[in-house]
mmCIF file of C-alpha atoms in Angstrom:
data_model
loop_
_atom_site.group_PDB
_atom_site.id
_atom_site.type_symbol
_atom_site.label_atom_id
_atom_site.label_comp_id
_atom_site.label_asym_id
_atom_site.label_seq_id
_atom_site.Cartn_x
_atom_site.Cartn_y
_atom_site.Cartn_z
ATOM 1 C CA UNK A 11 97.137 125.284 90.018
ATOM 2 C CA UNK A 12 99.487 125.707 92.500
ATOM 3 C CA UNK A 13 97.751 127.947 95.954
ATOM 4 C CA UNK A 14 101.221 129.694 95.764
ATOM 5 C CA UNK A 15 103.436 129.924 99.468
ATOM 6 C CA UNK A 16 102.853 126.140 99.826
ATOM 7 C CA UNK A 17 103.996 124.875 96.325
ATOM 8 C CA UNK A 18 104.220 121.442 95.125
ATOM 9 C CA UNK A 19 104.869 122.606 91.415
ATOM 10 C CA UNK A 20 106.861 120.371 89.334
ATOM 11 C CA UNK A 21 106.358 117.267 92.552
ATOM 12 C CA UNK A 22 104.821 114.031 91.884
ATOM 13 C CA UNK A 23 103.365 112.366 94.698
ATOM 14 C CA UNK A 24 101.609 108.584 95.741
ATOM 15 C CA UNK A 25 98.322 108.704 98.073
ATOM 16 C CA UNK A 26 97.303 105.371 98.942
ATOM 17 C CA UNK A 27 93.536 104.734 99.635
ATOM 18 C CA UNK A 28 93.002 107.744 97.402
ATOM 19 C CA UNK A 29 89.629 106.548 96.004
ATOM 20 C CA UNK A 30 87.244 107.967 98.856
ATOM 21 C CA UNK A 31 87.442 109.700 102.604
ATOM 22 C CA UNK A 32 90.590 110.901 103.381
ATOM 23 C CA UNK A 33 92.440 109.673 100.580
ATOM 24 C CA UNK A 34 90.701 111.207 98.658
ATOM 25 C CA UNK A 35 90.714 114.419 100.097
ATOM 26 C CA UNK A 36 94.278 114.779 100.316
ATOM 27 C CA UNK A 37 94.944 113.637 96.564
ATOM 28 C CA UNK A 38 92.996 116.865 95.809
ATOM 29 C CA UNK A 39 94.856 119.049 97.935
ATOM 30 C CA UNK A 40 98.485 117.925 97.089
ATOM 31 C CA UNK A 41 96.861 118.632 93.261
ATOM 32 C CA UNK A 42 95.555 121.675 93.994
ATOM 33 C CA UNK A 43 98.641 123.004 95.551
ATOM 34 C CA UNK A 44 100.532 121.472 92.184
ATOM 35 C CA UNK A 45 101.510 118.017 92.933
ATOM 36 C CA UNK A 46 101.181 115.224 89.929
ATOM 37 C CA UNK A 47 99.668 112.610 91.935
ATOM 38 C CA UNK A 48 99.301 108.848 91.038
ATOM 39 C CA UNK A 49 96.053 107.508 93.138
ATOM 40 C CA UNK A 50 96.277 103.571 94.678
ATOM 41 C CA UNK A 51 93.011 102.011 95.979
ATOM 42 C CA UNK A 52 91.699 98.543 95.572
ATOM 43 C CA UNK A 53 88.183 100.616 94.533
ATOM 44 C CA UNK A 54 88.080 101.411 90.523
ATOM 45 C CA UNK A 55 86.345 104.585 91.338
ATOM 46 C CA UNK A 56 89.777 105.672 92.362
ATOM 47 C CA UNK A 57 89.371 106.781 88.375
ATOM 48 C CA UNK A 58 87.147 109.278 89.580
ATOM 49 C CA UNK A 59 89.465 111.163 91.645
ATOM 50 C CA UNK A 60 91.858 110.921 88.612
ATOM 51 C CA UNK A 61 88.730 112.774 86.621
ATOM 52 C CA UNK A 62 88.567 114.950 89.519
ATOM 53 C CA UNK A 63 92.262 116.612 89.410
ATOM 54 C CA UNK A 64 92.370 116.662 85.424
ATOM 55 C CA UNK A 65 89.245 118.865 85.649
ATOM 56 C CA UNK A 66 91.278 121.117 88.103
ATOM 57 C CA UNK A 67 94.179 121.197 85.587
ATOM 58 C CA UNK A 68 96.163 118.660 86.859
ATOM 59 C CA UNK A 69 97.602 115.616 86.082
ATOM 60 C CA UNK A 70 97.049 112.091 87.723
ATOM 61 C CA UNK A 71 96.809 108.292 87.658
ATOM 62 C CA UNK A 72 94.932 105.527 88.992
ATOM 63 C CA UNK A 73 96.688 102.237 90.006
ATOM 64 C CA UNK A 74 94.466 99.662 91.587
ATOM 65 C CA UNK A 75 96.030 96.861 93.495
ATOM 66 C CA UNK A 76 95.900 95.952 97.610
ATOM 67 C CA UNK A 77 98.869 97.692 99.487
ATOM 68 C CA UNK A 78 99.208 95.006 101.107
ATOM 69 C CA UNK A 79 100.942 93.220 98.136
ATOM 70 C CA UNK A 80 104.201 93.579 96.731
ATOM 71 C CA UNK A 81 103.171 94.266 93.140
ATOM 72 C CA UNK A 82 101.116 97.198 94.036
ATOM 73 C CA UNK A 83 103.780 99.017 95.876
ATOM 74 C CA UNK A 84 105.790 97.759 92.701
ATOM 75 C CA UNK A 85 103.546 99.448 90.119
ATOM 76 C CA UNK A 86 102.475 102.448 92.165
ATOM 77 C CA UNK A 87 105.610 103.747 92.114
ATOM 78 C CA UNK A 88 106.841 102.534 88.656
ATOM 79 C CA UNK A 89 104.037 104.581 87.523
ATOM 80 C CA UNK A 90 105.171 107.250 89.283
ATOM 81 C CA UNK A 91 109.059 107.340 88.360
ATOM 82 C CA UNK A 92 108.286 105.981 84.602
ATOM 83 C CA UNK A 93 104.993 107.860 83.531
ATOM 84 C CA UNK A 94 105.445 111.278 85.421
ATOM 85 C CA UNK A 95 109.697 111.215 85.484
ATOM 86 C CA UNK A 96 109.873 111.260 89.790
ATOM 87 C CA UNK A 97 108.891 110.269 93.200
ATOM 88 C CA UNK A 98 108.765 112.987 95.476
ATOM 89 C CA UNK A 99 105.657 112.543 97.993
ATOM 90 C CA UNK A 100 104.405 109.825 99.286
ATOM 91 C CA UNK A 101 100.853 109.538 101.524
ATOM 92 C CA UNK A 102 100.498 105.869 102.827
ATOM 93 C CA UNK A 103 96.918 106.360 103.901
ATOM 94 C CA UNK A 104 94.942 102.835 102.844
ATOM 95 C CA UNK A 105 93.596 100.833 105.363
ATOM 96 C CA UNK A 106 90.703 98.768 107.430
ATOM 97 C CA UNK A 107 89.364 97.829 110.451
ATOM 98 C CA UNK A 108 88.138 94.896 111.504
ATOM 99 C CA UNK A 109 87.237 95.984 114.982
ATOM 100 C CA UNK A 110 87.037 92.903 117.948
ATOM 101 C CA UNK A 111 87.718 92.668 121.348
ATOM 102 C CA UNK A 112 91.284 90.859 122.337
ATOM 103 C CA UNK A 113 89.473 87.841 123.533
ATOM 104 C CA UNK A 114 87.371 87.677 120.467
ATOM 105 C CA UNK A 115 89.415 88.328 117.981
ATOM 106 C CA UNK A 116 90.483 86.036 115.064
ATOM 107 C CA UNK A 117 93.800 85.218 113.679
ATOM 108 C CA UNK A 118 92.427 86.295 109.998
ATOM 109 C CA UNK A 119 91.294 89.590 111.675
ATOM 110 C CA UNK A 120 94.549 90.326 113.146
ATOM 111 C CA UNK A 121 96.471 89.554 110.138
ATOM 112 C CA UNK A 122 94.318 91.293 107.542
ATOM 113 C CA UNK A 123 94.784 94.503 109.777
ATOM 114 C CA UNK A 124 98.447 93.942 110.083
ATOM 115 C CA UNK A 125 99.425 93.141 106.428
ATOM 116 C CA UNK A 126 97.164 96.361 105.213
ATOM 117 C CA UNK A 127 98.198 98.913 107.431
ATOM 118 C CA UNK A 128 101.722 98.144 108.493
ATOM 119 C CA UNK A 129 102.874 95.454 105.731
ATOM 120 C CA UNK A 130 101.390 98.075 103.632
ATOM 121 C CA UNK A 131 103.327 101.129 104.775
ATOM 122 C CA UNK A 132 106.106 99.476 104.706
ATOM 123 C CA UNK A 133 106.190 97.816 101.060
ATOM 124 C CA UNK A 134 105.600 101.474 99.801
ATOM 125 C CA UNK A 135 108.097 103.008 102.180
ATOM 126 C CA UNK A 136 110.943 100.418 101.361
ATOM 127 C CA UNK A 137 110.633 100.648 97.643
ATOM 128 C CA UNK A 138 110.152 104.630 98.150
ATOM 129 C CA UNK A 139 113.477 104.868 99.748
ATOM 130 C CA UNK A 140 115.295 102.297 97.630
ATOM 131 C CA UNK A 141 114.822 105.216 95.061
ATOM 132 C CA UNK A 142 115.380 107.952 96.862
ATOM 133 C CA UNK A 143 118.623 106.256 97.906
ATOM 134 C CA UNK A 144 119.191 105.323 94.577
ATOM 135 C CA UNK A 145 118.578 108.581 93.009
ATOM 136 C CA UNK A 146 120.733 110.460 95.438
ATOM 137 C CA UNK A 147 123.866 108.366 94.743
ATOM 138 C CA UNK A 148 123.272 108.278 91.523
ATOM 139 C CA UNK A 149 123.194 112.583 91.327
ATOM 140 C CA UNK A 150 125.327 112.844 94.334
ATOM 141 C CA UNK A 151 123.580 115.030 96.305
ATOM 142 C CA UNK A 152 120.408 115.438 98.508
ATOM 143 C CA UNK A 153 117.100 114.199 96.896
ATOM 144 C CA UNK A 154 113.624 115.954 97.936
ATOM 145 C CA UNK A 155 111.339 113.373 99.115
ATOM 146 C CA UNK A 156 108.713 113.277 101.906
ATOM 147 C CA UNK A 157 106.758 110.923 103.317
ATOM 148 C CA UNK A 158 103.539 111.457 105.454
ATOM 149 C CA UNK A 159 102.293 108.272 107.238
ATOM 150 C CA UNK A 160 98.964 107.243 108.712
ATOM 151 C CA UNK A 161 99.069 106.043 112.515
ATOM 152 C CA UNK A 162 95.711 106.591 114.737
ATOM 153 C CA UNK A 163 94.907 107.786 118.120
ATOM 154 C CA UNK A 164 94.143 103.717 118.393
ATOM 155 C CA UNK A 165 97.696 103.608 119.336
ATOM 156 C CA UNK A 166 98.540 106.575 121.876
ATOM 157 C CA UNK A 167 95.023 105.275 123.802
ATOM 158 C CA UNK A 168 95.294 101.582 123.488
ATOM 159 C CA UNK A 169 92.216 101.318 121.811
ATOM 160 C CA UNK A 170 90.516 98.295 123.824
ATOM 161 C CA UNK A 171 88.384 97.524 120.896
ATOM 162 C CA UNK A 172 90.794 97.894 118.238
ATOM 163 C CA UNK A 173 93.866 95.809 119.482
ATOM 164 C CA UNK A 174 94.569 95.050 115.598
ATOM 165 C CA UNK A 175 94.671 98.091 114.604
ATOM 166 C CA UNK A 176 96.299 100.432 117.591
ATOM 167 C CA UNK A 177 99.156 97.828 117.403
ATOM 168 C CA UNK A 178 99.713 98.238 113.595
ATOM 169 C CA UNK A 179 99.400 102.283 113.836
ATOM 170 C CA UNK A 180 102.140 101.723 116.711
ATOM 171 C CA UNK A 181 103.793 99.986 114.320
ATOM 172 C CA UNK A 182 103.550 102.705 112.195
ATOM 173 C CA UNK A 183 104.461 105.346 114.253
ATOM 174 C CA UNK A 184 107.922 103.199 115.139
ATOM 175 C CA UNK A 185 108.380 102.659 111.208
ATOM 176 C CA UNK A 186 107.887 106.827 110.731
ATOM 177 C CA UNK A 187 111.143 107.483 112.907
ATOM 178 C CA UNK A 188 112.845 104.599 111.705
ATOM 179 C CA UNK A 189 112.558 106.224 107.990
ATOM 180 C CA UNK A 190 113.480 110.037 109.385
ATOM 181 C CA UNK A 191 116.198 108.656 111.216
ATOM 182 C CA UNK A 192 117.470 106.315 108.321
ATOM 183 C CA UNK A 193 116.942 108.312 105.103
ATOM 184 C CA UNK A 194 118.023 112.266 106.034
ATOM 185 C CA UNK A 195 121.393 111.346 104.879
ATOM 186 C CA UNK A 196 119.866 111.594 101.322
ATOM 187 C CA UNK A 197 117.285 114.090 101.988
ATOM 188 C CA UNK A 198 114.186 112.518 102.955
ATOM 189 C CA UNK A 199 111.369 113.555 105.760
ATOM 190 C CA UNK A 200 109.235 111.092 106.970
ATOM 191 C CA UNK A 201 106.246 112.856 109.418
ATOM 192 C CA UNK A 202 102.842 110.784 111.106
ATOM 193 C CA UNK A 203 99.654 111.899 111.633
ATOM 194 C CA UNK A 204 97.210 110.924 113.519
ATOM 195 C CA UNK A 205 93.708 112.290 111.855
ATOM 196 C CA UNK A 206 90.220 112.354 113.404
ATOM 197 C CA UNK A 207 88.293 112.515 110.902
ATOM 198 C CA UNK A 208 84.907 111.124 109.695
ATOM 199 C CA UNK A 209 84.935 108.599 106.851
ATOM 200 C CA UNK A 210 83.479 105.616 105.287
ATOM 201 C CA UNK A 211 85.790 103.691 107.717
ATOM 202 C CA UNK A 212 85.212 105.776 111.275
ATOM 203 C CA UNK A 213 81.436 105.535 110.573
ATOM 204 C CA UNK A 214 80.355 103.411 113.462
ATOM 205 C CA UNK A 215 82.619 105.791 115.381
ATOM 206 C CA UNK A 216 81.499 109.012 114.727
ATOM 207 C CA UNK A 217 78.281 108.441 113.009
ATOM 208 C CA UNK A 218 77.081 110.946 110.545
ATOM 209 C CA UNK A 219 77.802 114.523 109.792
ATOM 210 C CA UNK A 220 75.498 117.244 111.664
ATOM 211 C CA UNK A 221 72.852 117.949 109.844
ATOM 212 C CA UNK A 222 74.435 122.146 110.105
ATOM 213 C CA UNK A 223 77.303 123.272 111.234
ATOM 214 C CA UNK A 224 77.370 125.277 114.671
ATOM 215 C CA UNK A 225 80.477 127.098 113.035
ATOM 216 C CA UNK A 226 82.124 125.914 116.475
ATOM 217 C CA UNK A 227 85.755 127.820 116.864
ATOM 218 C CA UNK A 228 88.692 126.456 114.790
ATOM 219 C CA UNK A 229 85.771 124.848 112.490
ATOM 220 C CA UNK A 230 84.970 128.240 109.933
ATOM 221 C CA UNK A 231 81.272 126.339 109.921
ATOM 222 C CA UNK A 232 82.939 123.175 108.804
ATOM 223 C CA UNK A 233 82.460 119.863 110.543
ATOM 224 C CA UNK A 234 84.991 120.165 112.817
ATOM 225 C CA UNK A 235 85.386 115.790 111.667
ATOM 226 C CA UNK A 236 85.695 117.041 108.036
ATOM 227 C CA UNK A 237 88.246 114.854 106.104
ATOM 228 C CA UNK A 238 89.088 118.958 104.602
ATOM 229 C CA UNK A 239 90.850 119.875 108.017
ATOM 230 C CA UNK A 240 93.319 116.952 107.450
ATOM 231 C CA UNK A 241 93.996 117.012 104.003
ATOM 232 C CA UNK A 242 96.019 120.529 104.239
ATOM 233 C CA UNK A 243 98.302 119.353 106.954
ATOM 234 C CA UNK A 244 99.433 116.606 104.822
ATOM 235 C CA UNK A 245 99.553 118.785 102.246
ATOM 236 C CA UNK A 246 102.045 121.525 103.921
ATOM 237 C CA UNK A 247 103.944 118.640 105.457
ATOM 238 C CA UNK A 248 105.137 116.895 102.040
ATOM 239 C CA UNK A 249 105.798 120.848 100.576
ATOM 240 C CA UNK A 250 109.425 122.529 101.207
ATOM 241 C CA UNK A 251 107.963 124.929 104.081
ATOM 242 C CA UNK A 252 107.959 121.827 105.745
ATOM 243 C CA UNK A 253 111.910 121.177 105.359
ATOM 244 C CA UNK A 254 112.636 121.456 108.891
ATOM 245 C CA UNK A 255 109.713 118.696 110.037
ATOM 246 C CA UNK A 256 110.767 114.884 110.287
ATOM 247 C CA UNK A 257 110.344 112.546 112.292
ATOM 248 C CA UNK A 258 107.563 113.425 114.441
ATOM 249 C CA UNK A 259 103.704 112.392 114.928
ATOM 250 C CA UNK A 260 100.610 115.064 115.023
ATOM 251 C CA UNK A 261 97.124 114.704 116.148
ATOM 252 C CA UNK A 262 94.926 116.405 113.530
ATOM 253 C CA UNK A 263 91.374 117.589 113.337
ATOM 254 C CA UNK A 264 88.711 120.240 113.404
ATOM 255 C CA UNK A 265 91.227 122.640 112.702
ATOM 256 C CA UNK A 266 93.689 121.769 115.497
ATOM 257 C CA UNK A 267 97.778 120.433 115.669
ATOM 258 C CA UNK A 268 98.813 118.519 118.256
ATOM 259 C CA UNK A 269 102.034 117.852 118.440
ATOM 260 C CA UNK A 270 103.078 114.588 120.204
ATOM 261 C CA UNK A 271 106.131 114.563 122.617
ATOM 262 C CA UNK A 272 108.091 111.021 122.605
ATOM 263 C CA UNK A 273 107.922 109.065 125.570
ATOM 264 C CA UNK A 274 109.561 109.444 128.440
ATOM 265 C CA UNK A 275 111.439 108.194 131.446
ATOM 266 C CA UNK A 276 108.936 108.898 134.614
ATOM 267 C CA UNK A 277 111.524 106.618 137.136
ATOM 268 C CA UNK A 278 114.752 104.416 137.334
ATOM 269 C CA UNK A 279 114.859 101.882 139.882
ATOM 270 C CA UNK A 280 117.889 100.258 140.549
ATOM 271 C CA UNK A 281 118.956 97.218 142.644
ATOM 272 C CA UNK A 282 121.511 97.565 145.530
ATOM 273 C CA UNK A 283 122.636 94.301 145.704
ATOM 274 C CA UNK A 284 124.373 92.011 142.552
ATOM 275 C CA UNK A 285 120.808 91.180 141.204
ATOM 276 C CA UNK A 286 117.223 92.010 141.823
ATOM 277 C CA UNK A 287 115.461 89.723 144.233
ATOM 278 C CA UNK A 288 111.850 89.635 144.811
ATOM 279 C CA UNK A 289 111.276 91.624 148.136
ATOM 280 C CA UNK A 290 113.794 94.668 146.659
ATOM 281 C CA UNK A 291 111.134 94.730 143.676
ATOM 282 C CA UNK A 292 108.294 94.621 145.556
ATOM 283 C CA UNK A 293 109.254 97.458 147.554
ATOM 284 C CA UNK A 294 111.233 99.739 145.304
ATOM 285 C CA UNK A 295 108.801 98.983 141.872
ATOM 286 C CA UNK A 296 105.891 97.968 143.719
ATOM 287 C CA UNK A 297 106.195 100.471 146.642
ATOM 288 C CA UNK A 298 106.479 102.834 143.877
ATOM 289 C CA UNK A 299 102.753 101.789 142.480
ATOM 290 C CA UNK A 300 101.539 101.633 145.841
ATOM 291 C CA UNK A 301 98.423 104.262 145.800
ATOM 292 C CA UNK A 302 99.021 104.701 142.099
ATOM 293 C CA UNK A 303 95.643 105.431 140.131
ATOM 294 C CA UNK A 304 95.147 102.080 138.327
ATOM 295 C CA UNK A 305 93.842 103.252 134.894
ATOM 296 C CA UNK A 306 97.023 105.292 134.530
ATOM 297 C CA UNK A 307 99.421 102.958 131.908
ATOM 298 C CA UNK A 308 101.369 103.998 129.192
ATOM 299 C CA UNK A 309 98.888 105.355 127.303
ATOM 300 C CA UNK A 310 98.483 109.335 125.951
ATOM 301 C CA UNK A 311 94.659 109.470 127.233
ATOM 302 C CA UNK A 312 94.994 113.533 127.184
ATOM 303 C CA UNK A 313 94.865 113.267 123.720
ATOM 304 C CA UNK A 314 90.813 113.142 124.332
ATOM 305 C CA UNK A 315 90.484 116.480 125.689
ATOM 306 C CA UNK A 316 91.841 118.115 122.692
#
């Protein structure tokens, strides 16, 4: 079933929110390009999807549960090491929104946001890399494993809507590099993306599909929003052509890569006596703002002209 250069053959692989949207989409693709794939959504038509690949010719399971508990990352990837003999991908896409102004926001709000998205990554990242870690002691060598993450434009904007969810997708982003940077010593990638794509969860974003496609360039007639631009980054980025990729964060949609540069250090001020006093930081930082255009912060706002 494989689509042949980008091969996932023999691979078995975890999407998270695979029952619908994105998820969805990119359980497909990692089957279609030959990935065994073991589907997690609190939705039981996650069974569906399962239907889905063994119709293509693959081979898949369902486990429902909440990421954000400890037993579903438990039995998502038991199922995957104990049913299908390996862990080799894993897509931590789940997640919510519970959109709110700072000022209006709730505490449940803000921690159902958190414990999904970032709690979530991480429970499926940690036990992920416990056996990858494992497994490469164990063998003593390098282990092939890859993990594609989730983040959100929310965070490289400051979403002012969203503060929930741009900080956990920050979060995110921090916890990607964290796991490039901590688990290449046994041979695991750990990439970000950050999609724009229309789903059951951007809805009151980016409203519906249009109606017909203007075939606009990049799009091949597709909605250039189409979950089916996404799903073949993800795709490409858990397959070996990808072996040289870690630790970085992409923009994704309608057909387009962006790839994000890490921050960086625009100026150094330094005091010329033993310690800062007020009237050196007014005029070195201050003087330094003085004129600045206010709305510029630390915040990737290019990102909308792509």
């Amino acid at each position: 079933m494989s689509s042949g250069r980008n091969s996932l053959d023999g691979t078995v692989a975890i999407v998270t929110g695979g029952a619908a949207g994105l998820g969805r989409a990119e359980a497909l693709q990692l089957a279609r390009d030959g990935a065994t794939v073991v589907v997690g959504d609190v939705d039981e038509s996650g069974t569906s999807v399962v239907d889905e690949i063994e119709a293509l010719g693959g081979k898949a399971a369902f486990v429902p549960g909440d990421v954000g508990e400890r037993a579903t990352a438990d039995a998502l990837v038991s199922t995957a090491v104990e049913r299908f003999g390996g862990l080799h991908v894993l897509v931590n896409n789940a997640g919510i929104t519970r959109d709110r102004m700072l000022f209006n926001a709730t505490d449940s709000e803000w921690d159902e946001v958190i414990r999904v998205h970032l709690r979530g990554h991480f429970l499926l990242s940690r036990n992920a890399a416990a056996y990858w870690r494992g497994k490469s002691k164990a063998e003593g060598k390098l282990v092939y494993g890859s993990v594609i993450n989730t983040a959100s434009e929310a965070f490289l904007l400051g979403a002012e809507g969203q503060p929930n969810y741009a900080a956990a997708k920050g979060g995110i982003a921090a916890l990607t590099v964290a796991t490039a940077r901590g688990m290449a010593r046994y041979g695991v990638r750990a990439n970000a993306i950050c999609p724009r794509a229309r789903t059951a969860m951007t809805d009151q974003v980016f409203g519906p599909p249009p109606e017909t496609s203007d075939g606009s360039a990049g799009s091949g007639g597709v909605d250039p929003l189409s979950v089916d631009h996404v799903a073949p980054v993800v795709s490409y980025l858990a397959s070996p052509e990808a072996a040289s990729i870690s630790g970085q964060v992409f923009v994704v949609h309608g057909g387009m890569v962006a790839l994000m540069a890490p921050p960086t250090v625009e100026a150094r001020f330094d005091t010329s006596g033993a310690t800062w006093t007020a009237g050196e930081l007014a005029d070195k930082v201050g003087g330094y703002f003085a004129g600045r255009d206010e709305p510029r912060m630390f915040a990737a706002t290019e990102v909308m002209s792509l």
